[in-house]
Short mmCIF file of C-alpha atoms and ligand atoms in Angstrom, two decimals:
data_model
loop_
_atom_site.label_atom_id
_atom_site.label_comp_id
_atom_site.label_asym_id
_atom_site.label_seq_id
_atom_site.Cartn_x
_atom_site.Cartn_y
_atom_site.Cartn_z
CA MET A 1 3.56 -6.02 -43.89
CA LYS A 2 3.63 -2.80 -42.05
CA HIS A 3 0.56 -1.19 -40.60
CA PRO A 4 0.92 2.57 -40.31
CA GLY A 5 -2.03 2.76 -37.96
CA ILE A 6 -0.42 0.73 -35.23
CA LEU A 7 1.37 3.49 -33.39
CA PRO A 8 -1.75 5.54 -32.63
CA ARG A 9 -3.53 2.32 -31.78
CA VAL A 10 -0.84 1.38 -29.36
CA LEU A 11 -0.89 4.79 -27.76
CA ARG A 12 -4.65 4.70 -27.50
CA GLY A 13 -4.55 1.29 -25.94
CA ILE A 14 -1.99 2.35 -23.38
CA THR A 15 -3.96 5.47 -22.53
CA THR A 16 -7.12 3.45 -22.13
CA LEU A 17 -5.42 1.02 -19.79
CA LEU A 18 -4.11 3.81 -17.64
CA LEU A 19 -7.48 5.47 -17.44
CA VAL A 20 -9.39 2.33 -16.61
CA ALA A 21 -9.87 2.65 -12.90
CA LEU A 22 -12.92 1.36 -11.19
CA VAL A 23 -14.83 3.15 -8.53
CA LEU A 24 -16.92 1.30 -6.03
CA LEU A 25 -18.59 1.77 -2.70
CA CYS A 26 -16.81 0.13 0.15
CA ALA A 27 -16.58 -0.17 3.88
CA ALA A 28 -13.93 -1.95 5.83
CA PRO A 29 -15.07 -5.36 6.99
CA ALA A 30 -14.81 -6.20 10.65
CA MET A 31 -11.50 -7.92 11.17
CA ALA A 32 -10.50 -10.16 13.99
CA ALA A 33 -6.80 -9.89 13.25
CA PRO A 34 -4.83 -6.88 12.15
CA THR A 35 -4.06 -6.43 8.50
CA PRO A 36 -0.64 -5.24 7.40
CA GLY A 37 -0.58 -1.63 6.39
CA THR A 38 1.90 0.58 4.62
CA GLY A 39 5.17 -1.20 4.12
CA GLY A 40 3.66 -4.48 5.18
CA TRP A 41 3.91 -3.50 8.86
CA TYR A 42 1.33 -4.55 11.39
CA TRP A 43 0.71 -1.07 12.79
CA PRO A 44 0.60 -1.44 16.58
CA THR A 45 -2.92 -0.14 17.18
CA ALA A 46 -4.23 -1.72 13.95
CA THR A 47 -4.68 1.65 12.26
CA GLU A 48 -2.58 4.33 10.64
CA ASP A 49 -4.95 7.05 11.75
CA PHE A 50 -2.96 8.63 14.54
CA HIS A 51 -4.51 12.04 14.92
CA GLY A 52 -5.58 13.29 18.32
CA TRP A 53 -2.44 12.81 20.42
CA SER A 54 1.15 13.85 20.43
CA GLY A 55 3.09 13.18 17.29
CA TRP A 56 6.80 12.98 16.69
CA TRP A 57 8.72 16.01 17.97
CA ASP A 58 5.65 17.79 19.36
CA PHE A 59 6.64 20.47 21.86
CA ARG A 60 5.00 20.05 25.24
CA GLY A 61 5.90 23.33 26.81
CA TYR A 62 9.11 22.09 28.34
CA CYS A 63 10.16 19.07 26.29
CA TRP A 64 9.95 17.49 22.87
CA HIS A 65 8.17 14.21 22.22
CA LEU A 66 10.39 11.40 20.91
CA ALA A 67 7.64 9.13 19.65
CA GLN A 68 4.26 8.90 17.99
CA ASP A 69 1.36 8.56 20.38
CA MET A 70 -1.46 6.41 19.05
CA HIS A 71 -4.90 6.86 20.49
CA SER A 72 -6.50 3.58 21.58
CA PRO A 73 -8.95 2.69 24.38
CA ALA A 74 -7.77 0.92 27.51
CA GLY A 75 -7.79 -2.84 27.11
CA LYS A 76 -7.29 -2.79 23.34
CA PRO A 77 -4.53 -5.05 22.03
CA VAL A 78 -1.17 -3.77 20.91
CA TYR A 79 0.50 -5.62 18.04
CA ALA A 80 4.14 -6.23 17.19
CA VAL A 81 4.84 -4.40 13.93
CA GLY A 82 6.95 -7.29 12.65
CA ASP A 83 8.88 -10.36 13.69
CA GLY A 84 11.39 -9.62 16.39
CA THR A 85 13.23 -10.37 19.60
CA VAL A 86 12.22 -8.81 22.90
CA LEU A 87 15.08 -6.76 24.32
CA GLU A 88 13.23 -5.31 27.32
CA SER A 89 9.84 -5.99 28.86
CA LYS A 90 8.93 -4.60 32.23
CA TYR A 91 6.92 -2.07 34.18
CA VAL A 92 8.58 1.31 34.06
CA ARG A 93 7.89 4.56 35.88
CA GLY A 94 6.15 7.06 33.63
CA TYR A 95 4.23 4.55 31.54
CA GLY A 96 1.43 3.88 34.02
CA PRO A 97 -1.56 5.74 35.43
CA GLY A 98 -0.57 9.12 36.84
CA GLY A 99 2.98 8.67 35.64
CA GLY A 100 3.42 5.58 37.77
CA LEU A 101 4.53 2.13 36.72
CA GLY A 102 3.31 0.93 33.36
CA GLY A 103 4.31 -1.70 30.83
CA ALA A 104 6.99 -0.92 28.29
CA VAL A 105 8.43 -3.31 25.74
CA VAL A 106 11.39 -2.86 23.43
CA ILE A 107 11.55 -5.22 20.46
CA LEU A 108 14.37 -5.56 17.96
CA HIS A 109 12.81 -5.73 14.49
CA LYS A 110 14.23 -6.01 10.99
CA THR A 111 13.23 -4.61 7.65
CA TYR A 112 12.93 -6.98 4.70
CA ASP A 113 16.48 -6.17 3.69
CA GLY A 114 17.97 -6.76 7.11
CA VAL A 115 18.08 -3.26 8.59
CA GLU A 116 17.69 -3.55 12.36
CA PHE A 117 15.78 -1.12 14.55
CA LYS A 118 14.24 -1.09 17.99
CA ALA A 119 10.59 -0.28 18.61
CA LEU A 120 9.42 0.98 22.00
CA TYR A 121 5.84 0.18 22.94
CA GLY A 122 4.81 2.14 26.04
CA HIS A 123 1.73 2.50 28.27
CA LEU A 124 0.96 -1.22 28.22
CA ALA A 125 -0.70 -3.67 30.57
CA ASN A 126 -0.78 -7.47 30.41
CA LEU A 127 2.69 -7.88 28.95
CA LYS A 128 2.73 -11.14 26.99
CA TYR A 129 6.44 -11.53 26.35
CA GLY A 130 9.61 -11.36 28.38
CA ARG A 131 13.16 -10.43 27.57
CA GLY A 132 14.69 -12.78 25.00
CA ASP A 133 11.39 -14.05 23.64
CA THR A 134 10.81 -14.09 19.92
CA VAL A 135 7.69 -12.39 18.64
CA LYS A 136 5.80 -12.95 15.41
CA ALA A 137 4.57 -10.10 13.24
CA GLY A 138 1.10 -9.04 14.32
CA ALA A 139 1.27 -10.85 17.66
CA VAL A 140 -0.47 -9.24 20.61
CA ILE A 141 2.26 -8.08 22.98
CA GLY A 142 -0.01 -6.48 25.58
CA THR A 143 -2.96 -4.15 25.97
CA ILE A 144 -3.38 -0.41 26.42
CA ASN A 145 -3.26 0.48 30.10
CA ASN A 146 -5.23 3.06 32.06
CA SER A 147 -3.02 6.08 31.48
CA SER A 148 -5.01 9.20 30.80
CA PRO A 149 -5.53 9.82 27.97
CA ASN A 150 -5.40 6.20 26.80
CA HIS A 151 -2.78 5.74 24.14
CA LEU A 152 0.24 3.82 22.99
CA HIS A 153 3.59 5.56 23.07
CA PHE A 154 5.44 4.21 20.03
CA GLY A 155 9.07 5.08 19.45
CA ILE A 156 11.72 3.88 17.03
CA HIS A 157 15.46 3.86 17.53
CA PRO A 158 17.41 2.61 14.49
CA GLY A 159 20.20 0.10 14.98
CA LYS A 160 20.69 -2.71 17.45
CA LYS A 161 22.34 -0.83 20.31
CA TYR A 162 20.59 1.09 23.02
CA PRO A 163 20.46 4.86 23.12
CA SER A 164 23.66 6.56 24.12
CA ASP A 165 22.34 7.22 27.61
CA ASN A 166 21.36 3.56 27.91
CA ASN A 167 17.73 4.41 28.54
CA PRO A 168 15.62 2.46 26.04
CA TYR A 169 12.42 3.86 27.51
CA ARG A 170 13.18 7.53 26.92
CA GLY A 171 10.03 9.25 25.71
CA HIS A 172 11.02 12.90 25.43
CA THR A 173 13.96 15.23 25.45
CA TYR A 174 14.58 18.54 27.15
CA THR A 175 17.30 19.40 24.68
CA LYS A 176 16.07 20.27 21.24
CA SER A 177 19.37 19.37 19.68
CA ASN A 178 19.38 15.84 21.08
CA THR A 179 16.93 13.14 19.96
CA TYR A 180 19.02 10.48 21.71
CA GLY A 181 18.95 8.58 18.44
CA PHE A 182 15.18 8.31 18.20
CA VAL A 183 13.54 9.07 14.86
CA ASP A 184 10.05 9.78 13.61
CA PRO A 185 8.55 6.27 13.87
CA VAL A 186 5.78 6.71 11.33
CA ALA A 187 8.06 8.18 8.70
CA TYR A 188 10.59 5.44 9.43
CA LEU A 189 8.14 2.57 8.91
CA ARG A 190 6.72 4.20 5.81
CA SER A 191 10.14 4.40 4.23
CA HIS A 192 11.58 1.11 5.49
CA TYR A 193 9.44 -1.85 4.44
CA ARG A 194 8.82 -5.13 6.24
CA ILE A 195 8.13 -6.86 2.94
CA ASP A 196 10.06 -6.35 -0.24
CA PRO A 197 7.93 -3.87 -2.16
CA TYR A 198 7.20 -4.11 -5.82
CA LYS A 199 9.85 -2.53 -7.98
CA ALA A 200 8.98 -1.52 -11.46
CA PRO A 201 10.85 -3.43 -14.15
CA THR A 202 13.08 -1.80 -16.67
CA VAL A 203 11.23 -0.73 -19.75
CA ALA A 204 12.17 -1.29 -23.34
CA THR A 205 11.77 1.43 -25.86
CA VAL A 206 9.84 0.13 -28.81
CA ALA A 207 9.76 1.94 -32.08
CA SER A 208 7.24 -0.09 -33.96
CA VAL A 209 5.56 -3.44 -34.32
CA HIS A 210 5.05 -5.07 -37.68
CA THR A 211 2.42 -7.75 -38.07
CA THR A 212 0.34 -9.26 -40.80
CA SER A 213 -2.76 -8.14 -38.98
CA THR A 214 -3.71 -5.22 -36.79
CA ALA A 215 -2.55 -5.26 -33.22
CA LEU A 216 -5.07 -4.12 -30.63
CA TRP A 217 -2.36 -2.96 -28.34
CA ALA A 218 1.31 -3.45 -27.61
CA ARG A 219 3.37 -3.01 -24.51
CA ALA A 220 6.87 -3.61 -23.37
CA CYS A 221 8.43 -4.66 -20.11
CA SER A 222 11.74 -6.05 -19.01
CA GLY A 223 13.04 -6.06 -22.53
CA ARG A 224 10.07 -7.99 -23.90
CA LEU A 225 7.48 -6.75 -26.29
CA PHE A 226 4.02 -8.22 -26.27
CA TRP A 227 0.82 -7.34 -27.96
CA ALA A 228 -2.69 -8.51 -28.58
CA GLU A 229 -4.62 -8.88 -31.78
CA ALA A 230 -8.08 -10.01 -32.68
CA ALA A 231 -8.12 -13.66 -33.64
CA GLU A 232 -10.97 -15.98 -34.47
CA SER A 233 -11.27 -16.95 -30.86
CA GLY A 234 -10.95 -13.38 -29.63
CA PRO A 235 -8.02 -11.26 -28.60
CA GLN A 236 -4.78 -13.14 -28.08
CA THR A 237 -1.53 -12.04 -26.62
CA TRP A 238 1.71 -12.63 -28.44
CA THR A 239 5.15 -12.29 -27.01
CA CYS A 240 8.68 -11.94 -28.16
CA SER A 241 11.93 -11.16 -26.47
CA LEU A 242 13.91 -8.17 -27.40
CA PRO A 243 16.29 -8.05 -29.10
CA ASN A 244 15.94 -11.74 -30.00
CA GLY A 245 14.30 -14.97 -29.02
CA THR A 246 10.87 -15.65 -27.66
CA ALA A 247 9.59 -15.45 -24.11
CA ALA A 248 6.40 -15.73 -22.16
CA CYS A 249 5.11 -12.41 -20.92
CA VAL A 250 1.37 -12.45 -20.88
CA GLU A 251 -1.60 -11.15 -19.01
CA PRO A 252 -3.17 -13.46 -16.41
CA SER A 253 -5.75 -15.91 -17.72
CA GLN A 254 -4.85 -15.25 -21.33
CA THR A 255 -3.97 -18.11 -23.62
CA VAL A 256 -0.62 -17.87 -25.28
CA PRO A 257 -0.58 -19.13 -28.84
CA VAL A 258 2.46 -20.78 -30.34
CA HIS A 259 4.79 -18.03 -31.34
CA ASP A 260 5.28 -17.75 -35.07
CA SER A 261 8.55 -15.99 -35.70
CA THR A 262 7.96 -15.84 -39.44
CA ARG A 263 4.76 -13.93 -39.05
CA TYR A 264 6.01 -11.14 -36.89
CA PHE A 265 9.11 -9.11 -36.60
CA LEU A 266 10.06 -6.29 -34.34
CA THR A 267 11.95 -3.11 -34.81
CA VAL A 268 13.67 -1.57 -31.87
CA VAL A 269 15.03 1.89 -32.27
CA LYS A 270 16.71 3.14 -29.15
CA THR A 271 18.00 6.38 -30.53
CA GLU A 272 14.72 7.65 -31.94
CA PRO A 273 11.97 6.04 -29.97
CA ALA A 274 8.54 6.42 -31.38
CA ILE A 275 6.87 4.87 -28.37
CA VAL A 276 8.02 5.00 -24.80
CA VAL A 277 6.04 2.64 -22.66
CA LYS A 278 6.00 3.81 -19.08
CA ASP A 279 5.67 0.46 -17.47
CA LYS A 280 5.88 1.88 -13.99
CA MET A 281 2.36 3.14 -14.42
CA PRO A 282 -0.06 1.21 -12.26
CA ARG A 283 -3.33 -0.14 -13.53
CA LEU A 284 -6.15 -0.12 -11.05
CA SER A 285 -9.21 -2.28 -11.46
CA LEU A 286 -12.44 -2.27 -9.52
CA ARG A 287 -15.45 -4.54 -9.54
CA ALA A 288 -18.70 -4.59 -7.60
CA SER A 289 -20.44 -7.86 -6.85
CA ASP A 290 -23.76 -6.11 -7.41
CA ARG A 291 -24.30 -2.76 -9.06
CA THR A 292 -27.90 -2.49 -7.89
CA PRO A 293 -27.95 -3.91 -4.38
CA ALA A 294 -31.08 -3.94 -2.27
CA ARG A 295 -31.19 -1.39 0.49
CA GLY A 296 -29.12 -2.50 3.44
CA LYS A 297 -27.33 -5.18 1.47
CA ALA A 298 -23.56 -5.23 1.34
CA VAL A 299 -21.67 -5.48 -1.90
CA THR A 300 -18.15 -6.75 -2.33
CA LEU A 301 -15.77 -4.33 -3.95
CA SER A 302 -12.61 -5.83 -5.32
CA GLY A 303 -9.88 -5.25 -7.82
CA SER A 304 -6.16 -5.17 -8.27
CA VAL A 305 -3.24 -2.85 -8.71
CA LYS A 306 -0.79 -4.18 -11.26
CA ASN A 307 1.50 -2.85 -13.91
CA SER A 308 1.15 -3.49 -17.60
CA ALA A 309 3.13 -6.70 -17.28
CA ALA A 310 0.70 -7.95 -14.63
CA LYS A 311 3.25 -7.52 -11.88
CA PRO A 312 1.45 -6.74 -8.63
CA PHE A 313 1.87 -3.70 -6.48
CA VAL A 314 2.03 -5.43 -3.12
CA HIS A 315 0.74 -3.80 0.05
CA ALA A 316 -0.44 -0.81 -1.91
CA ARG A 317 -3.13 1.31 -0.28
CA VAL A 318 -6.32 1.74 -2.27
CA ARG A 319 -8.53 4.61 -1.11
CA ILE A 320 -12.26 4.44 -1.61
CA GLU A 321 -13.95 7.82 -1.90
CA ARG A 322 -17.54 8.91 -2.39
CA TRP A 323 -18.80 11.89 -4.33
CA ASP A 324 -20.82 14.05 -1.93
CA GLY A 325 -22.09 16.43 -4.59
CA SER A 326 -19.18 18.84 -4.50
CA LYS A 327 -16.08 16.84 -3.70
CA TRP A 328 -14.70 13.37 -3.13
CA THR A 329 -14.74 12.31 0.50
CA TYR A 330 -12.85 9.43 2.05
CA VAL A 331 -14.89 6.33 2.84
CA THR A 332 -12.46 3.55 3.62
CA SER A 333 -9.33 1.92 2.35
CA SER A 334 -7.83 -1.45 1.68
CA TYR A 335 -4.39 -2.83 0.99
CA THR A 336 -3.40 -5.07 -1.86
CA SER A 337 -2.21 -8.58 -1.14
CA THR A 338 1.03 -10.07 -2.35
CA THR A 339 -0.76 -10.80 -5.63
CA GLY A 340 -1.86 -7.19 -5.97
CA THR A 341 -5.53 -7.86 -5.32
CA TRP A 342 -7.80 -6.18 -2.80
CA SER A 343 -11.34 -6.72 -1.59
CA LEU A 344 -13.75 -5.29 0.95
CA LYS A 345 -17.43 -5.19 1.78
CA TYR A 346 -19.54 -2.06 1.69
CA THR A 347 -23.17 -1.37 2.41
CA PRO A 348 -24.19 1.70 0.42
CA PRO A 349 -26.53 4.02 2.32
CA GLY A 350 -28.19 4.94 -0.97
CA ARG A 351 -27.18 5.65 -4.49
CA ALA A 352 -23.56 6.53 -4.62
CA ILE A 353 -20.77 7.47 -6.94
CA LEU A 354 -17.62 5.84 -5.73
CA ARG A 355 -14.02 6.16 -6.67
CA ALA A 356 -11.03 3.97 -6.00
CA ARG A 357 -7.66 5.67 -5.95
CA PHE A 358 -4.14 4.36 -5.81
CA ILE A 359 -1.52 6.86 -4.74
CA PRO A 360 1.80 5.21 -5.42
CA PRO A 361 4.90 5.42 -3.26
CA ASN A 362 7.55 7.91 -4.23
CA THR A 363 9.23 5.49 -6.59
CA TYR A 364 6.22 5.48 -8.86
CA SER A 365 5.34 8.51 -10.85
CA THR A 366 1.62 8.64 -11.30
CA GLY A 367 -1.46 7.68 -9.35
CA VAL A 368 -4.60 6.33 -10.94
CA SER A 369 -8.26 6.48 -10.11
CA ALA A 370 -11.65 5.64 -11.55
CA SER A 371 -15.24 5.98 -10.55
CA LEU A 372 -18.40 3.94 -10.68
CA ARG A 373 -22.03 4.40 -9.79
CA LEU A 374 -24.05 2.13 -7.50
CA ALA A 375 -27.83 2.37 -7.45
CA VAL A 376 -29.56 1.00 -4.39
CA SER A 377 -32.92 -0.52 -5.21
CA THR A 378 -35.62 1.48 -3.49
CA ARG A 379 -39.04 2.84 -4.36
CA SER A 380 -38.26 6.35 -3.24
CA SER A 381 -35.50 8.34 -4.76
CA LEU A 382 -32.56 8.97 -2.55
CA PRO A 383 -30.19 11.90 -2.54
CA TRP A 384 -26.71 11.35 -3.78
ZN1 LIG B 1 4.15 9.56 24.00
#
């Protein structure tokens, strides 16, 4: 029997899911090893915060910079962005103190889909690898040397071959029209991934769902329709393939009942869709291990970024922001794992309103966010 109320219910359910974002207080935990960042790359100075030094194509009065400089103190490790083979590793004039000899390494890396590029790591000391060595992603290849100011010179040259002038260590150009094949390294890594990123599935257009009871919500993904309804034991998820047959397509941890094809039937109308489920929309969740922590006590903030079919957004950056009374300010960030989950520890300085935000890559249309309040136990009231 048909339930006229199901379409608004479905729409409400979808809207609710999209709006459910959790906000929590967080701070990045101390990490001994680097964590992959955008694109799954191990960023060479273990951060993507590069401000303070020369960026790509900065003009220096007489030349243009062919790399991204990354501020880092002398002695700090430099990491290989991915697996690779060392093409060059030696001490080169210009990469040391006062423009003298300093370590420079060129490694041939690959993106997840096999695109080769060379990365130049300059201003190094303590070179760990020699020409021909293989390097693992995230391995320490050297340390920042004593150039002033202390920084890593990081360049990228796509392809396997050396620059046309056969100088793999080139760091700048005097000719504005000639980059010698170098490209903006940060933009390159952010658009060429080390790990296959999540791709949203195709989405079915569902006109209506007919059941003998009232569905709590319904969604579609990859040609399958699934919905939940209140049963004696609580909400249950039911699945069915479109246009025919049954299939498993359920939320994690939910029990799938035996599908009863006589109880349900589906109507798919592709020409006049009543519901369009935008399955590319991410769902962001956030939990706090303790909503009222004692002063000085850390809480664990965790959650996930997944789509409505529970497919994870891998290596997605989740920003944690705090409301300062007039605007949201950045606190810290985390990246989702291959299962779409993220977690970090945060010690709130006082009561706080926190927000987690996911700003999707270009291939996804809409970001999501949500906020939450943490109250630190204390006898005196604290400002927000
Ligand atoms: Zn530089």
